[in-house]
Coordinates of C-alpha atoms and ligand atoms in Angstrom, one line a residue:
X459 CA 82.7 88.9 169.4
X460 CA 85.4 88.2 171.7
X461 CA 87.3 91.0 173.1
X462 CA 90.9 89.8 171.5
X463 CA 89.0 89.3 167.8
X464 CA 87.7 92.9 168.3
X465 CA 91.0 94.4 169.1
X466 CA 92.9 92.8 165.9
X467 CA 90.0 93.9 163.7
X468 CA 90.7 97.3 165.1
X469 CA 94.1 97.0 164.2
X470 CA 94.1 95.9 160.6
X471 CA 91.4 98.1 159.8
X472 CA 94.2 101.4 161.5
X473 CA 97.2 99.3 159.5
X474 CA 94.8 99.8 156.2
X475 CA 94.1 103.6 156.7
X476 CA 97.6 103.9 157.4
X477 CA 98.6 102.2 154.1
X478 CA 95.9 104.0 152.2
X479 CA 97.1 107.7 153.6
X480 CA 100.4 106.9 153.1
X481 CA 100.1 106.2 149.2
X482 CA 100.3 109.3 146.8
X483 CA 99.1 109.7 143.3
X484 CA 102.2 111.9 142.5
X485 CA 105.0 113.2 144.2
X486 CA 103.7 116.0 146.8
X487 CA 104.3 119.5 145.3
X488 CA 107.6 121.3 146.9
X489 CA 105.4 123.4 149.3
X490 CA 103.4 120.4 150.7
X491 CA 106.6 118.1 150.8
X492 CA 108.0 120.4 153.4
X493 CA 105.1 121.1 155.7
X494 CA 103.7 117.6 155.9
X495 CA 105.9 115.2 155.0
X496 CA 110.1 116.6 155.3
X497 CA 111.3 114.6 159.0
X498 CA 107.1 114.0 159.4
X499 CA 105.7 111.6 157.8
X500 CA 106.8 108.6 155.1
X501 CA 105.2 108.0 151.6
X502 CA 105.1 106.3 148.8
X503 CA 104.6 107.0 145.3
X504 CA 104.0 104.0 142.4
X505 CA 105.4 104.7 139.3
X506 CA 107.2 108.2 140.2
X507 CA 110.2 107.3 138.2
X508 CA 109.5 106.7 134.2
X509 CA 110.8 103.2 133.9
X510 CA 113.2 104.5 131.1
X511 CA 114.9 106.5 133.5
X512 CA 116.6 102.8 135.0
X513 CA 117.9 102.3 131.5
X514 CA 121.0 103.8 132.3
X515 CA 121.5 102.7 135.9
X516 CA 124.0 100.7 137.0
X517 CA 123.2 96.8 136.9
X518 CA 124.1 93.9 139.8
X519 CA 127.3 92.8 137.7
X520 CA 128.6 96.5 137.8
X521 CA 127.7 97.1 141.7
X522 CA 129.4 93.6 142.1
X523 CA 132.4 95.4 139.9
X524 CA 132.8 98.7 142.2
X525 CA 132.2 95.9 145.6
X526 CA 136.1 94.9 144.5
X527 CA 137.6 98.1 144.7
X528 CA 139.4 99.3 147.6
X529 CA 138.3 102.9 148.5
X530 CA 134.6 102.2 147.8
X531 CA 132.2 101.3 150.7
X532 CA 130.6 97.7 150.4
X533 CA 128.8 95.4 152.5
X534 CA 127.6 92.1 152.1
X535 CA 124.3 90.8 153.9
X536 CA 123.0 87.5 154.7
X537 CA 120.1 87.1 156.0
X538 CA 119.0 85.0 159.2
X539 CA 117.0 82.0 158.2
X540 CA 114.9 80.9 161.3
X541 CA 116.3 81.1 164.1
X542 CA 119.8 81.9 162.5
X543 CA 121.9 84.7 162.7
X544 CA 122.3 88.0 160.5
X545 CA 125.7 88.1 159.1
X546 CA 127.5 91.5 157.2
X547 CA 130.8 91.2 155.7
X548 CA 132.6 94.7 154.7
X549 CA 134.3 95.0 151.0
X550 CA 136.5 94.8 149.3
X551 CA 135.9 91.3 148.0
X552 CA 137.0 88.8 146.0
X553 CA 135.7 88.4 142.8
X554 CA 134.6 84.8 143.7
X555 CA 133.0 85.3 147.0
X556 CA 129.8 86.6 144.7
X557 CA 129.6 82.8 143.1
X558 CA 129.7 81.1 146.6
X559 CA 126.5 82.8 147.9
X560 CA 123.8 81.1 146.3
X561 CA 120.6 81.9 144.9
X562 CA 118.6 83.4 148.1
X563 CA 118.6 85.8 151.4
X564 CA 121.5 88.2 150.5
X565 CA 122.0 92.0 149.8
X566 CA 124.9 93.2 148.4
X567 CA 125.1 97.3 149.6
X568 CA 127.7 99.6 148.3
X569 CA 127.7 103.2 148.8
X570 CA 128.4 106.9 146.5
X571 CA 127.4 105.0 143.8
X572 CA 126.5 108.5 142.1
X573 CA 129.9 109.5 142.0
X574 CA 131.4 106.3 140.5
X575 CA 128.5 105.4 138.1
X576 CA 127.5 109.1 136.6
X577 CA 124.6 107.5 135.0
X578 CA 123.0 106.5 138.4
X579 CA 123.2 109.8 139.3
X580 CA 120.7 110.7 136.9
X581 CA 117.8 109.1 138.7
X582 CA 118.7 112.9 141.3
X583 CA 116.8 114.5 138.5
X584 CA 113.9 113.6 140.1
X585 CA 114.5 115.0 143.5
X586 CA 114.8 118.7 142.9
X587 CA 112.1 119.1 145.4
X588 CA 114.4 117.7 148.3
X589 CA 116.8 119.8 149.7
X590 CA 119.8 118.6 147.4
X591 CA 122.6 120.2 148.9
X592 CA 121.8 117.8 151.8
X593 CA 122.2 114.9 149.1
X594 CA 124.4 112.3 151.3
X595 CA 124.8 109.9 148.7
X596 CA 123.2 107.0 146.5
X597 CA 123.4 103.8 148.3
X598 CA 122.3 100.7 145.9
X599 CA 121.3 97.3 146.7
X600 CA 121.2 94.5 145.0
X601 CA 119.2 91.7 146.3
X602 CA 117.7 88.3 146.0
X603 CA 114.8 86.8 147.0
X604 CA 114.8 86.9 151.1
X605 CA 117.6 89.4 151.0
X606 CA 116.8 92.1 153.7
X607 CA 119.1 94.1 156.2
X608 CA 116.1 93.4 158.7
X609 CA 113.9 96.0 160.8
X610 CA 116.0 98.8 161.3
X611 CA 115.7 102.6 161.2
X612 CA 118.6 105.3 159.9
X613 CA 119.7 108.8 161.1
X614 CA 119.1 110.3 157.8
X615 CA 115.9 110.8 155.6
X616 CA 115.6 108.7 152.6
X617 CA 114.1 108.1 149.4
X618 CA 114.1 104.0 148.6
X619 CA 113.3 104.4 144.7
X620 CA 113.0 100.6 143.2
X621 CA 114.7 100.3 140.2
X622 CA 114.4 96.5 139.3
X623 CA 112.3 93.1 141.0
X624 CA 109.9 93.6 143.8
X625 CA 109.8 94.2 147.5
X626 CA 107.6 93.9 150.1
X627 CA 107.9 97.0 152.8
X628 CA 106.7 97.5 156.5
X629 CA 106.8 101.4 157.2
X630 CA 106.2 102.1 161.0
X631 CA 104.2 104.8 161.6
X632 CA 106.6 107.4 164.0
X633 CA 110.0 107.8 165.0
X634 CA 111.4 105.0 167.4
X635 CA 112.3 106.6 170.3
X636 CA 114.8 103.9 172.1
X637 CA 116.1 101.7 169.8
X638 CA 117.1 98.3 170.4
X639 CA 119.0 96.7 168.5
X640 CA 120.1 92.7 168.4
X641 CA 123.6 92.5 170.1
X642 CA 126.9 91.2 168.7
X643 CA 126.2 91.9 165.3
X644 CA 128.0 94.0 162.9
X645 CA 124.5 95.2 162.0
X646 CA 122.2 97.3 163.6
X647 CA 119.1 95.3 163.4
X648 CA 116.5 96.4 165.9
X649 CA 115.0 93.3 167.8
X650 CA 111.3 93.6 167.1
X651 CA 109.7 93.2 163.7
X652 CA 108.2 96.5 162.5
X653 CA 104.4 97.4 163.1
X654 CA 103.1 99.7 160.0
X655 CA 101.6 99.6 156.8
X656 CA 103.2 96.8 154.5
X657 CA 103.9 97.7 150.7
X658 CA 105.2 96.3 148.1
X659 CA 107.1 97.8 145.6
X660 CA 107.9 97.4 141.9
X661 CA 110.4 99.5 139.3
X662 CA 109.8 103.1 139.5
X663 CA 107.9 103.1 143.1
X664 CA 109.3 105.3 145.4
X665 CA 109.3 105.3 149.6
X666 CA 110.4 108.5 151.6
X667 CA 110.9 107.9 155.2
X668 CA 111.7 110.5 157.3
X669 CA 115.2 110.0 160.3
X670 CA 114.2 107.1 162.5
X671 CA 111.0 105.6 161.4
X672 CA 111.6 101.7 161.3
X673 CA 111.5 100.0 158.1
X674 CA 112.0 96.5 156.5
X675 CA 112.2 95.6 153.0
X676 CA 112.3 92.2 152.1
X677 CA 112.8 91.1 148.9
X678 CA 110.4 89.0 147.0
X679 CA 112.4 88.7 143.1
X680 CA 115.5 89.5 142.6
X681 CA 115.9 93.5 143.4
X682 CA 117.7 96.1 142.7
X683 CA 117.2 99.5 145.7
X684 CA 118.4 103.0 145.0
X685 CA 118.6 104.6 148.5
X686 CA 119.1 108.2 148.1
X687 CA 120.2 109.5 151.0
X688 CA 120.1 112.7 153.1
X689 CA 122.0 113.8 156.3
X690 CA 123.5 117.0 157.6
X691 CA 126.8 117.3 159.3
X692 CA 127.0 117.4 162.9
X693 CA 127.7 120.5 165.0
X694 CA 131.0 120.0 165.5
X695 CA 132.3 119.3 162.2
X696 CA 130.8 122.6 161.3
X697 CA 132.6 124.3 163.7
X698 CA 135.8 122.0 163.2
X699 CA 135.4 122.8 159.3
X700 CA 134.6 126.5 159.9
X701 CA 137.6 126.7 162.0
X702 CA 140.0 125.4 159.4
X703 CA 138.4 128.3 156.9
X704 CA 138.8 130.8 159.4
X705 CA 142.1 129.7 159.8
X706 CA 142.9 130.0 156.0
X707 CA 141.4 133.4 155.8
X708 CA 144.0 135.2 158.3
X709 CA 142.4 138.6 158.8
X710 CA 139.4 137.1 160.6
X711 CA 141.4 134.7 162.9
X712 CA 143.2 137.1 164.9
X713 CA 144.1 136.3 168.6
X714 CA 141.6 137.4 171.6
X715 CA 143.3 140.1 173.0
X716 CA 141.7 140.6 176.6
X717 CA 140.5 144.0 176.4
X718 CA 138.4 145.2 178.4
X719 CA 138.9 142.6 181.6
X720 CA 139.0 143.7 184.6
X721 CA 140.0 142.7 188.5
X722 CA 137.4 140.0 188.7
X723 CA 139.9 138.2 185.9
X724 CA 142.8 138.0 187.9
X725 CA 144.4 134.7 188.3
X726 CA 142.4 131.4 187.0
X727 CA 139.3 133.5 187.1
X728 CA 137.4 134.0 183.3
X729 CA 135.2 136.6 184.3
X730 CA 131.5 136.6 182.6
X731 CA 132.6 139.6 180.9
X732 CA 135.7 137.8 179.4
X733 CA 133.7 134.7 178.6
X734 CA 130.5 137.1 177.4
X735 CA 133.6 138.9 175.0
X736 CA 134.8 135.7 173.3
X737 CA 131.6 134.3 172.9
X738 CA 130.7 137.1 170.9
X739 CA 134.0 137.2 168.6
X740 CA 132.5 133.8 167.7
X741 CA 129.1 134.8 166.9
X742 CA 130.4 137.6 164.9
X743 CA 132.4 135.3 162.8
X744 CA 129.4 133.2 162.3
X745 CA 127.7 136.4 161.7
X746 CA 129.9 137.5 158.9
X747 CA 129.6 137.2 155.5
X748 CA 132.7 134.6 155.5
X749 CA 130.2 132.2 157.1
X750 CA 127.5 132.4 154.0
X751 CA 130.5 131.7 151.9
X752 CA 132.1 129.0 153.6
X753 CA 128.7 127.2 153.9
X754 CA 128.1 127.2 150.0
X755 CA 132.1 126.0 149.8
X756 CA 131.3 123.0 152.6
X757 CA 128.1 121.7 151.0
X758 CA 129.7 121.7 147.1
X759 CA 132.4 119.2 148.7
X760 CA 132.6 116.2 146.8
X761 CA 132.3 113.4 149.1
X762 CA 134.8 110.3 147.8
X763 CA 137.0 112.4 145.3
X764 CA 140.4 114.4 146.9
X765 CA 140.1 118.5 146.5
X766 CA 143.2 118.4 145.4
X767 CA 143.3 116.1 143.0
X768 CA 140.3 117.8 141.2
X769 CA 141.7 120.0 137.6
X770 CA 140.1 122.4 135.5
X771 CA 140.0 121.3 132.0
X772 CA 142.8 120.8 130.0
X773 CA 141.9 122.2 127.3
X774 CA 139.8 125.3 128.3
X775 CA 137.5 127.1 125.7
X776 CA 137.4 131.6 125.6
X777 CA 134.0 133.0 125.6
X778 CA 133.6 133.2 122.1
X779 CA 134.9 129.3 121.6
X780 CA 132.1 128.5 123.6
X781 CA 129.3 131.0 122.2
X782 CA 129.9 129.2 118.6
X783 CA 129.0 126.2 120.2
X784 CA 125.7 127.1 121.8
X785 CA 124.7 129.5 119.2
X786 CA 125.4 126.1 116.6
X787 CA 122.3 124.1 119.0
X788 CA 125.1 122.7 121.5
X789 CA 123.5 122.8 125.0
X790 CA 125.6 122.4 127.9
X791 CA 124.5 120.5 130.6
X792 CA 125.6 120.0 134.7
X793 CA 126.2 116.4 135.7
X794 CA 124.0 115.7 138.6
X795 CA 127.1 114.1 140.6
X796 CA 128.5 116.9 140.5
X797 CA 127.4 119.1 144.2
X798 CA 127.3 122.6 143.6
X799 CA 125.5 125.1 146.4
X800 CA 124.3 128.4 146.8
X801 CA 123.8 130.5 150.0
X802 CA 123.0 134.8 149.9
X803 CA 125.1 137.2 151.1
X804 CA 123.6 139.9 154.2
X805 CA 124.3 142.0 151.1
X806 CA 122.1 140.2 148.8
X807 CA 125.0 138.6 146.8
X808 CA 124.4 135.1 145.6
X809 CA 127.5 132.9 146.9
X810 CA 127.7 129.7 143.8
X811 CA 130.2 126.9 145.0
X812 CA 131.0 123.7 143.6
X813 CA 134.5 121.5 144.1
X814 CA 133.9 122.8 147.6
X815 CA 135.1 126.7 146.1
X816 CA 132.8 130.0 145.3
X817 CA 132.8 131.0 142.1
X818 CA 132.9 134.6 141.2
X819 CA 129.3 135.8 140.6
X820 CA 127.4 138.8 140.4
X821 CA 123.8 140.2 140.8
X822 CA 123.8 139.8 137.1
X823 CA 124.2 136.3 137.2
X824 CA 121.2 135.9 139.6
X825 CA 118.6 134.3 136.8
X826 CA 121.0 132.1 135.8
X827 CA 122.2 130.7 139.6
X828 CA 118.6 130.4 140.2
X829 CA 118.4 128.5 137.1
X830 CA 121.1 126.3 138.0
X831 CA 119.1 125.6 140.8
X832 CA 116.1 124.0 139.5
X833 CA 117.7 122.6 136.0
X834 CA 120.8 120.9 134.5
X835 CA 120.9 121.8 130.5
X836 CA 121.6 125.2 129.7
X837 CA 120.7 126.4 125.4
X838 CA 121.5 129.4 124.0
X839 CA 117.5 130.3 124.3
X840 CA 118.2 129.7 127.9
X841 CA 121.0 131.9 127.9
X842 CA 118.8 135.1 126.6
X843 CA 115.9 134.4 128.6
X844 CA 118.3 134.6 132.0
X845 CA 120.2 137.6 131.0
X846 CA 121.7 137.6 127.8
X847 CA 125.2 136.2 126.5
X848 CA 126.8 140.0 127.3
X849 CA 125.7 139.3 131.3
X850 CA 126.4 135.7 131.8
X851 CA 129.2 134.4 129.1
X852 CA 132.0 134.9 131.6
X853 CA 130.3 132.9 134.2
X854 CA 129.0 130.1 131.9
X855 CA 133.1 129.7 130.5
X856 CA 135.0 129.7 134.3
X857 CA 131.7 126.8 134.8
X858 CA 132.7 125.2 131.8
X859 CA 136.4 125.3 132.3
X860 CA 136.0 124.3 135.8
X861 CA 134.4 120.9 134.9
X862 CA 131.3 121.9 136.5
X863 CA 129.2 122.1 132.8
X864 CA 129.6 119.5 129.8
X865 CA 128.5 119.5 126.4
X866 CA 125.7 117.0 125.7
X867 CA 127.3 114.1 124.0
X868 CA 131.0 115.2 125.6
X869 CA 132.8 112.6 127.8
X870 CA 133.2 113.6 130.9
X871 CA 137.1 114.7 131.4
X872 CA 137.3 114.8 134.7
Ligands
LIG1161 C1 118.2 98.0 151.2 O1 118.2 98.4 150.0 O2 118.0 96.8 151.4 C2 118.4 98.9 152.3 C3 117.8 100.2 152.2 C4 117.4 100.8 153.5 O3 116.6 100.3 154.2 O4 117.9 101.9 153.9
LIG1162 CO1 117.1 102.0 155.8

């Protein structure tokens, strides 16, 4: 056999292993998620998500509804036909720009779904393994047949969960390390087609690929793609953000006071001891235990809705209003949209934030933040097993009055 036939046999046979290792029964167990596959490695799971759970998703004429509105992030993108050219329009749009685009070969993209359709956000519940207070937001597509945003890869990790039609994947294999991109588009679309294992995807499949592995999804009937998203915040809007706390707080923001310089800080000079002093009044305040607060405060932030604008409920219940209803079956629940966080103390205290402010807790409460962790309905049984209504009945009312839990059944009045 010819040298050239030898070498593609060679590679279609490493494409296959890599498509076969890459496919999991089940969704890897917390413990294995995070040594092999968190920032690592992609995957892909068929049939992780019970089809009944896309029930209550949103649909293409209700993504198509939010793509009008002003403040929410939309894009529209055409595909390039041979030889043509990619083409992304932002939002808002028109109501009749959707009718003028024809049957094939484009995406519609909007972004925070979760927070705008609570429903969607339901799909989080399986994701508990993931580090959710990381939880960028739900990006969903809708797509026709051809509709792609091309070969591209993204800064953030992400879980591409199929909720409707099929697609056909190509996952490369490692991180790009230079990308390069087409020119003059409003699109980052890296010029080479990907090289990887190709899947195909149906409703309830789900892909996780790790920051900057290429991928390209290409649609083969009409699709809808749940992109659940995951990024931290750059270094300097933590210490931009840290900053502004500090600069609330007062009695940690004092003013460096020179002491201790000496000749060699005369004039212009900053001596090493002088620049040794302030860098440590900076570690010290990201030493303190402000800092463990602060972080559980950042990561609860909502991401489209104003702080400000965000009540308590207007008509809030007393302990015992409350107790009547769980002890009568009522559960409460915690809408997954809803980002609350939880760092420790040096001192062992468990800092709970949501609405982007800690909530008074103590070690009392430490079954039932732990709880809150891993689960979003909360019964009376519950209730014992984590403490007892005595221990936790304050904390479960401010979390109920704050708009953080619901009854099952109750609208949300937010
Ligand atoms: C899409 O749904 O078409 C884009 C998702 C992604 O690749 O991040
Ligand atoms: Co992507």
């Amino acid at each position: 056999m010819q040298r050239k036939g030898r070498l593609l046999i060679l590679a279609l046979a490493s494409l296959l292993v890599l498509e076969r290792t890459m496919i999991l029964d089940t969704f890897p167990s917390a413990e294995e998620f995070y040594k092999t596959y968190w920032g690592q490695k992609p995957f892909v799971v068929h049939g992780a998500i019970d089809q009944a759970v896309f029930e209550g998703v949103i649909d293409g004429d209700s993504l198509a509804g939010l793509a009008l509105e002003e403040d929410i992030k939309s894009r529209i993108v055409m595909t390039a036909p041979e030889g043509g050219k990619w083409t992304c329009e932002h939002g808002p749009f028109e109501e009749d720009r959707f009718g003028t685009l024809g049957e094939e070969n484009w995406s519609l993209l909007v972004q925070n779904v979760e927070q705008y359709h609570t429903d969607t956000a339901k799909l989080l519940q399986s994701f508990y393994f993931a580090p959710r207070w990381l939880m960028d937001d739900i990006m969903v597509s809708y797509s026709t047949a051809g509709g792609s945003v091309g070969p591209h890869t993204d800064s953030y990790h992400v879980f591409l969960v199929q909720g409707m039609g099929w697609r056909k994947w190509t996952i490369g294999e490692s991180p790009v390390q230079n990308e390069d991109y087409i020119e003059g588009l409003d699109l980052k679309v890296l010029k080479g087609s990907v090289q990887g294992a190709e899947i195909e995807v149906g409703i309830g499949d789900v892909i996780y690929i790790p920051p900057y592995f290429a991928h390209e999804g290409i649609t083969t009937q009409e699709a809808m793609t749940f992109s659940v998203g995951f990024l931290g915040p750059k270094l300097s809007e933590l210490m931009v953000e840290y900053g502004h706390y500090l600069e609330q707080m007062h009695q940690g923001n004092k003013h460096y006071g020179g002491t201790g310089l000496d000749v060699e800080s005369a004039g212009f000079a900053i001596a090493p001891g002088a620049r040794d002093s302030i860098q440590n009044d900076l570690i010290n305040a990201l030493r303190s235990n402000d800092f463990s607060i602060w972080l559980a405060e950042y990561f609860s932030m909502p991401s489209h809705d104003d702080i400000e604008n965000i009540d308590t409920r207007y008509e809030p219940l007393s302990d015992q209003d409350l107790l009547e209803r769980l002890q009568d079956r009522q559960n409460l629940y915690r809408p997954e949209h809803i980002k609350i966080s939880m760092t420790t103390s040096s001192d062992e205290t468990i800092n709970l934030a949501a609405y982007g402010a800690a909530l008074p807790t103590s070690p009392a409460h430490n079954k039932l933040v732990h709880w809150l962790n891993q689960n979003n309905t909360l019964s009376m049984q519950d209730i014992e097993a984590l403490g007892g209504q005595d221990a936790l009945m304050t904390l479960i009312t401010y979390l109920y009055n704050q708009n953080i839990l619901f009854f099952e059944n109750e609208a949300l009045d937010l």
